[in-house]
Short mmCIF file of N, CA, C and O in Angstrom, two decimals:
data_model
loop_
_atom_site.label_atom_id
_atom_site.label_comp_id
_atom_site.label_asym_id
_atom_site.label_seq_id
_atom_site.Cartn_x
_atom_site.Cartn_y
_atom_site.Cartn_z
N UNK G 1 100.51 84.88 113.26
CA UNK G 1 100.23 86.29 112.70
C UNK G 1 100.93 86.51 111.40
O UNK G 1 101.98 86.00 111.13
N UNK G 2 100.16 87.09 110.52
CA UNK G 2 100.79 87.47 109.18
C UNK G 2 101.25 88.86 109.19
O UNK G 2 100.52 89.70 109.64
N UNK G 3 102.47 89.06 108.70
CA UNK G 3 102.96 90.33 108.48
C UNK G 3 102.90 91.00 107.06
O UNK G 3 103.03 90.12 106.10
N UNK G 4 102.60 92.23 107.07
CA UNK G 4 102.56 92.88 105.66
C UNK G 4 103.70 93.91 105.73
O UNK G 4 103.77 94.82 106.58
N UNK G 5 104.43 93.93 104.76
CA UNK G 5 105.62 94.87 104.62
C UNK G 5 105.10 95.80 103.45
O UNK G 5 105.24 95.31 102.29
N UNK G 6 104.97 97.00 103.68
CA UNK G 6 104.46 97.94 102.64
C UNK G 6 105.60 98.91 102.43
O UNK G 6 105.99 99.67 103.30
N UNK G 7 106.01 98.98 101.27
CA UNK G 7 107.08 99.91 100.92
C UNK G 7 106.60 100.90 99.77
O UNK G 7 106.09 100.43 98.75
N UNK G 8 106.61 102.15 100.03
CA UNK G 8 106.19 103.20 99.06
C UNK G 8 107.38 103.82 98.41
O UNK G 8 108.40 104.23 99.21
N UNK G 9 107.37 103.95 97.15
CA UNK G 9 108.52 104.53 96.40
C UNK G 9 108.01 105.55 95.39
O UNK G 9 106.87 105.36 94.94
N UNK G 10 108.87 106.37 94.95
CA UNK G 10 108.42 107.39 93.92
C UNK G 10 109.37 106.95 92.69
O UNK G 10 110.46 106.48 92.87
N UNK G 11 108.90 107.27 91.61
CA UNK G 11 109.64 106.90 90.26
C UNK G 11 110.90 107.78 90.35
O UNK G 11 111.09 108.79 91.13
N UNK G 12 111.92 107.36 89.51
CA UNK G 12 113.13 108.08 89.36
C UNK G 12 112.87 109.46 88.64
O UNK G 12 111.75 109.72 88.19
N UNK G 13 113.91 110.26 88.56
CA UNK G 13 113.82 111.62 87.85
C UNK G 13 113.23 111.37 86.52
O UNK G 13 113.78 110.65 85.75
N UNK G 14 112.24 112.15 86.09
CA UNK G 14 111.74 112.18 84.80
C UNK G 14 112.28 113.38 84.08
O UNK G 14 112.73 114.30 84.58
N UNK G 15 111.97 113.39 82.77
CA UNK G 15 112.40 114.64 81.89
C UNK G 15 111.65 115.76 82.42
O UNK G 15 112.28 116.79 82.55
N UNK G 16 110.43 115.75 82.72
CA UNK G 16 109.62 116.81 83.27
C UNK G 16 110.18 117.38 84.57
O UNK G 16 110.27 118.57 84.83
N UNK G 17 110.69 116.40 85.46
CA UNK G 17 111.20 116.78 86.77
C UNK G 17 112.60 117.60 86.48
O UNK G 17 112.84 118.63 87.10
N UNK G 18 113.35 117.09 85.57
CA UNK G 18 114.62 117.58 85.23
C UNK G 18 114.49 119.07 84.78
O UNK G 18 115.26 120.06 85.05
N UNK G 19 113.32 119.31 84.02
CA UNK G 19 113.07 120.62 83.50
C UNK G 19 112.39 121.64 84.40
O UNK G 19 112.00 122.64 84.06
N UNK G 20 112.23 121.03 85.63
CA UNK G 20 111.51 121.85 86.72
C UNK G 20 110.05 122.17 86.26
O UNK G 20 109.68 123.31 86.63
N UNK G 21 109.50 121.37 85.53
CA UNK G 21 108.08 121.64 85.09
C UNK G 21 107.04 120.73 86.01
O UNK G 21 107.42 119.67 86.42
N UNK G 22 106.00 121.36 86.18
CA UNK G 22 104.87 120.64 86.94
C UNK G 22 104.16 120.00 85.71
O UNK G 22 103.48 120.46 85.05
N UNK G 23 104.35 118.62 85.62
CA UNK G 23 103.87 117.89 84.55
C UNK G 23 102.56 117.21 84.72
O UNK G 23 101.82 116.84 83.80
N UNK G 24 102.17 117.06 85.95
CA UNK G 24 100.99 116.37 86.35
C UNK G 24 100.81 115.13 85.62
O UNK G 24 101.63 114.16 85.76
N UNK G 25 99.65 114.97 84.95
CA UNK G 25 99.36 113.61 84.27
C UNK G 25 99.96 113.46 82.89
O UNK G 25 99.89 112.45 82.23
N UNK G 26 100.81 114.47 82.44
CA UNK G 26 101.40 114.27 81.16
C UNK G 26 102.51 113.27 81.39
O UNK G 26 103.00 113.11 82.43
N UNK G 27 102.86 112.57 80.29
CA UNK G 27 103.80 111.48 80.34
C UNK G 27 105.16 111.89 79.90
O UNK G 27 105.40 112.47 78.97
N UNK G 28 106.25 111.35 80.64
CA UNK G 28 107.56 111.62 80.26
C UNK G 28 108.44 110.43 80.72
O UNK G 28 108.01 109.67 81.53
N UNK G 29 109.51 110.29 80.12
CA UNK G 29 110.45 109.21 80.47
C UNK G 29 111.41 109.53 81.54
O UNK G 29 111.51 110.71 81.78
N UNK G 30 112.05 108.48 82.07
CA UNK G 30 113.16 108.59 82.98
C UNK G 30 114.27 109.31 82.26
O UNK G 30 114.60 108.97 81.13
N UNK G 31 115.05 110.19 83.03
CA UNK G 31 116.31 110.61 82.55
C UNK G 31 117.34 109.54 82.88
O UNK G 31 117.05 108.60 83.64
N UNK G 32 118.45 109.66 82.32
CA UNK G 32 119.58 108.75 82.74
C UNK G 32 119.78 108.71 84.24
O UNK G 32 120.01 107.70 84.86
N UNK G 33 119.76 109.86 84.84
CA UNK G 33 119.92 109.93 86.32
C UNK G 33 118.69 109.22 87.03
O UNK G 33 118.89 108.50 88.03
N UNK G 34 117.53 109.34 86.40
CA UNK G 34 116.27 108.60 86.98
C UNK G 34 116.48 107.18 86.84
O UNK G 34 116.07 106.47 87.78
N UNK G 35 117.03 106.71 85.76
CA UNK G 35 117.16 105.32 85.61
C UNK G 35 118.29 104.79 86.70
O UNK G 35 118.15 103.70 87.25
N UNK G 36 119.32 105.57 86.84
CA UNK G 36 120.38 105.22 87.88
C UNK G 36 119.70 105.28 89.27
O UNK G 36 120.03 104.44 90.09
N UNK G 37 118.88 106.14 89.54
CA UNK G 37 118.21 106.20 90.92
C UNK G 37 117.31 104.94 91.08
O UNK G 37 117.41 104.38 92.11
N UNK G 38 116.63 104.49 90.04
CA UNK G 38 115.83 103.35 90.12
C UNK G 38 116.79 101.98 90.30
O UNK G 38 116.42 101.21 91.19
N UNK G 39 117.84 102.04 89.68
CA UNK G 39 118.84 100.96 89.79
C UNK G 39 119.43 100.89 91.22
O UNK G 39 119.58 99.82 91.89
N UNK G 40 119.73 102.12 91.77
CA UNK G 40 120.29 102.11 93.13
C UNK G 40 119.27 101.77 94.09
O UNK G 40 119.62 100.93 95.16
N UNK G 41 118.03 102.09 93.88
CA UNK G 41 116.94 101.74 94.82
C UNK G 41 116.66 100.17 94.72
O UNK G 41 116.56 99.60 95.81
N UNK G 42 116.69 99.61 93.61
CA UNK G 42 116.54 98.26 93.32
C UNK G 42 117.56 97.44 94.17
O UNK G 42 117.38 96.53 94.91
N UNK G 43 118.86 97.99 94.01
CA UNK G 43 119.97 97.30 94.76
C UNK G 43 119.80 97.32 96.20
O UNK G 43 120.02 96.34 96.82
N UNK G 44 119.23 98.48 96.60
CA UNK G 44 119.25 98.63 98.11
C UNK G 44 118.16 97.78 98.57
O UNK G 44 118.23 97.05 99.68
N UNK G 45 117.02 97.64 97.90
CA UNK G 45 115.85 96.85 98.33
C UNK G 45 116.22 95.30 98.39
O UNK G 45 115.90 94.68 99.31
N UNK G 46 116.93 94.91 97.36
CA UNK G 46 117.22 93.48 97.41
C UNK G 46 118.26 93.16 98.47
O UNK G 46 118.15 92.27 99.11
N UNK G 47 119.23 94.01 98.61
CA UNK G 47 120.21 93.93 99.84
C UNK G 47 119.54 93.92 101.13
O UNK G 47 119.89 93.36 102.10
N UNK G 48 118.45 94.77 101.32
CA UNK G 48 117.87 94.93 102.62
C UNK G 48 116.84 93.96 102.97
O UNK G 48 116.26 93.88 104.02
N UNK G 49 116.50 93.00 102.10
CA UNK G 49 115.53 91.91 102.26
C UNK G 49 116.11 90.98 103.36
O UNK G 49 117.21 90.57 103.30
N UNK G 50 115.24 90.61 104.30
CA UNK G 50 115.67 89.73 105.37
C UNK G 50 116.10 88.31 104.89
O UNK G 50 115.30 87.70 104.27
N UNK G 51 117.40 88.05 105.06
CA UNK G 51 117.91 86.66 104.55
C UNK G 51 117.62 86.40 103.15
O UNK G 51 117.66 85.36 102.66
N UNK G 52 117.37 87.45 102.31
CA UNK G 52 117.09 87.41 100.84
C UNK G 52 115.94 86.46 100.63
O UNK G 52 115.83 85.92 99.51
N UNK G 53 114.90 86.32 101.51
CA UNK G 53 113.78 85.51 101.24
C UNK G 53 112.45 86.18 101.10
O UNK G 53 111.46 85.59 100.64
N UNK G 54 112.26 87.29 101.66
CA UNK G 54 110.97 88.02 101.65
C UNK G 54 110.77 88.99 100.48
O UNK G 54 110.80 90.23 100.65
N UNK G 55 110.73 88.44 99.23
CA UNK G 55 110.57 89.21 98.12
C UNK G 55 109.15 89.81 97.89
O UNK G 55 108.24 89.19 98.40
N UNK G 56 109.03 90.92 97.25
CA UNK G 56 107.74 91.37 97.05
C UNK G 56 106.89 90.50 96.34
O UNK G 56 107.31 89.78 95.34
N UNK G 57 105.59 90.46 96.58
CA UNK G 57 104.69 89.60 95.84
C UNK G 57 103.72 90.45 94.89
O UNK G 57 103.23 89.80 93.93
N UNK G 58 103.77 91.65 95.22
CA UNK G 58 102.99 92.63 94.37
C UNK G 58 103.60 93.96 94.17
O UNK G 58 104.14 94.40 95.10
N UNK G 59 103.43 94.61 93.03
CA UNK G 59 103.73 95.98 92.80
C UNK G 59 102.57 96.71 92.15
O UNK G 59 102.04 96.26 91.16
N UNK G 60 102.27 97.85 92.87
CA UNK G 60 101.13 98.62 92.21
C UNK G 60 101.73 99.90 91.80
O UNK G 60 102.49 100.55 92.54
N UNK G 61 101.42 100.33 90.62
CA UNK G 61 102.07 101.51 90.03
C UNK G 61 101.10 102.32 89.19
O UNK G 61 100.14 101.85 88.66
N UNK G 62 101.46 103.55 88.99
CA UNK G 62 100.83 104.31 87.98
C UNK G 62 101.12 103.79 86.56
O UNK G 62 102.30 103.22 86.31
N UNK G 63 100.26 103.93 85.65
CA UNK G 63 100.54 103.45 84.23
C UNK G 63 101.44 104.44 83.48
O UNK G 63 101.86 104.16 82.32
N UNK G 64 101.74 105.56 83.98
CA UNK G 64 102.52 106.64 83.36
C UNK G 64 103.98 106.03 83.04
O UNK G 64 104.55 105.23 83.80
N UNK G 65 104.59 106.45 81.94
CA UNK G 65 105.86 105.82 81.46
C UNK G 65 106.86 105.82 82.35
O UNK G 65 107.57 104.82 82.51
N UNK G 66 107.25 106.90 83.10
CA UNK G 66 108.38 107.00 83.97
C UNK G 66 108.09 106.03 85.20
O UNK G 66 109.06 105.43 85.57
N UNK G 67 106.85 105.76 85.48
CA UNK G 67 106.58 104.85 86.64
C UNK G 67 106.81 103.45 86.22
O UNK G 67 107.42 102.65 86.82
N UNK G 68 106.37 103.14 84.90
CA UNK G 68 106.48 101.81 84.16
C UNK G 68 108.08 101.51 84.29
O UNK G 68 108.43 100.38 84.43
N UNK G 69 108.80 102.47 83.79
CA UNK G 69 110.27 102.24 83.59
C UNK G 69 110.86 101.93 84.98
O UNK G 69 111.74 101.14 85.15
N UNK G 70 110.43 102.62 86.05
CA UNK G 70 110.99 102.37 87.32
C UNK G 70 110.64 100.99 87.72
O UNK G 70 111.50 100.27 88.35
N UNK G 71 109.47 100.53 87.63
CA UNK G 71 108.99 99.11 87.86
C UNK G 71 109.80 98.09 87.14
O UNK G 71 110.28 97.18 87.63
N UNK G 72 110.18 98.37 85.83
CA UNK G 72 111.03 97.46 84.98
C UNK G 72 112.29 97.31 85.72
O UNK G 72 112.83 96.10 85.75
N UNK G 73 112.83 98.38 86.08
CA UNK G 73 114.24 98.41 86.71
C UNK G 73 114.09 97.65 87.93
O UNK G 73 114.96 96.64 88.19
N UNK G 74 113.14 97.77 88.79
CA UNK G 74 113.04 96.98 90.05
C UNK G 74 112.77 95.54 89.91
O UNK G 74 113.37 94.76 90.47
N UNK G 75 111.97 95.26 88.83
CA UNK G 75 111.82 93.76 88.48
C UNK G 75 112.92 93.05 88.08
O UNK G 75 113.23 91.91 88.37
N UNK G 76 113.74 93.76 87.21
CA UNK G 76 114.99 93.21 86.71
C UNK G 76 115.99 92.74 87.78
O UNK G 76 116.83 91.83 87.71
N UNK G 77 115.88 93.47 88.95
CA UNK G 77 116.75 93.21 90.07
C UNK G 77 116.29 91.99 91.05
O UNK G 77 117.03 91.55 91.76
N UNK G 78 114.97 91.68 90.80
CA UNK G 78 114.48 90.68 91.77
C UNK G 78 114.67 89.25 91.27
O UNK G 78 114.47 89.02 89.96
N UNK G 79 115.14 88.34 92.11
CA UNK G 79 115.46 87.02 91.58
C UNK G 79 114.25 86.27 91.22
O UNK G 79 114.27 85.23 90.39
N UNK G 80 113.04 86.55 91.79
CA UNK G 80 111.89 85.71 91.52
C UNK G 80 110.78 86.71 90.81
O UNK G 80 109.57 86.66 91.25
N UNK G 81 111.26 87.42 89.80
CA UNK G 81 110.33 88.54 89.21
C UNK G 81 109.05 87.79 88.62
O UNK G 81 108.02 88.39 88.60
N UNK G 82 109.11 86.61 88.20
CA UNK G 82 108.05 85.92 87.55
C UNK G 82 106.86 85.66 88.55
O UNK G 82 105.74 85.40 88.16
N UNK G 83 107.28 85.71 89.83
CA UNK G 83 106.22 85.59 90.89
C UNK G 83 105.64 86.83 91.46
O UNK G 83 104.79 86.76 92.33
N UNK G 84 106.00 87.98 90.83
CA UNK G 84 105.57 89.17 91.37
C UNK G 84 104.38 89.64 90.40
O UNK G 84 104.42 89.73 89.18
N UNK G 85 103.28 90.01 91.02
CA UNK G 85 102.05 90.51 90.35
C UNK G 85 102.32 91.98 90.21
O UNK G 85 102.67 92.68 91.24
N UNK G 86 102.13 92.57 88.99
CA UNK G 86 102.32 93.99 88.68
C UNK G 86 100.98 94.43 88.19
O UNK G 86 100.37 93.96 87.29
N UNK G 87 100.43 95.44 88.94
CA UNK G 87 99.18 96.18 88.55
C UNK G 87 99.35 97.50 88.34
O UNK G 87 99.81 98.29 89.21
N UNK G 88 99.05 98.01 87.15
CA UNK G 88 99.15 99.39 86.78
C UNK G 88 97.82 100.00 86.98
O UNK G 88 96.79 99.51 86.31
N UNK G 89 97.57 100.94 87.87
CA UNK G 89 96.30 101.59 88.20
C UNK G 89 96.23 102.95 87.88
O UNK G 89 96.96 103.79 88.25
N UNK G 90 95.13 103.29 87.15
CA UNK G 90 94.94 104.86 86.95
C UNK G 90 94.75 105.69 88.18
O UNK G 90 95.05 106.78 88.22
N UNK G 91 94.25 104.98 89.27
CA UNK G 91 94.02 105.82 90.51
C UNK G 91 95.46 106.24 91.05
O UNK G 91 95.46 107.07 91.90
N UNK G 92 96.50 105.77 90.65
CA UNK G 92 97.89 106.15 91.09
C UNK G 92 98.61 107.18 90.28
O UNK G 92 99.66 107.48 90.52
N UNK G 93 97.88 107.64 89.17
CA UNK G 93 98.44 108.61 88.33
C UNK G 93 98.53 110.03 89.11
O UNK G 93 97.79 110.24 89.91
N UNK G 94 99.59 110.75 88.62
CA UNK G 94 99.68 112.15 89.22
C UNK G 94 98.69 112.99 88.41
O UNK G 94 98.27 112.72 87.27
N UNK G 95 98.05 113.94 89.18
CA UNK G 95 97.09 114.80 88.58
C UNK G 95 97.51 116.19 88.59
O UNK G 95 98.26 116.75 89.33
#
């Protein structure tokens, strides 16, 4: 039997989030707090992997800047990042 582990995450705090604006599909960067949230998430995910062996094989993300920044932080934390397929999909954008 093959197992699939699906983890859904949201990007870190963006400038629009910080300003309490409904930004929808407009693009904004992560705030320093958002980058720290992404780093904390990455550390948690790496620590929680069973025996450190079941690393993600794919990441699907919105192409929006704050989402891309979150993906970059996650990839930096993974020891086998070159083996992870990253796909930026318009279907995952906020509307």
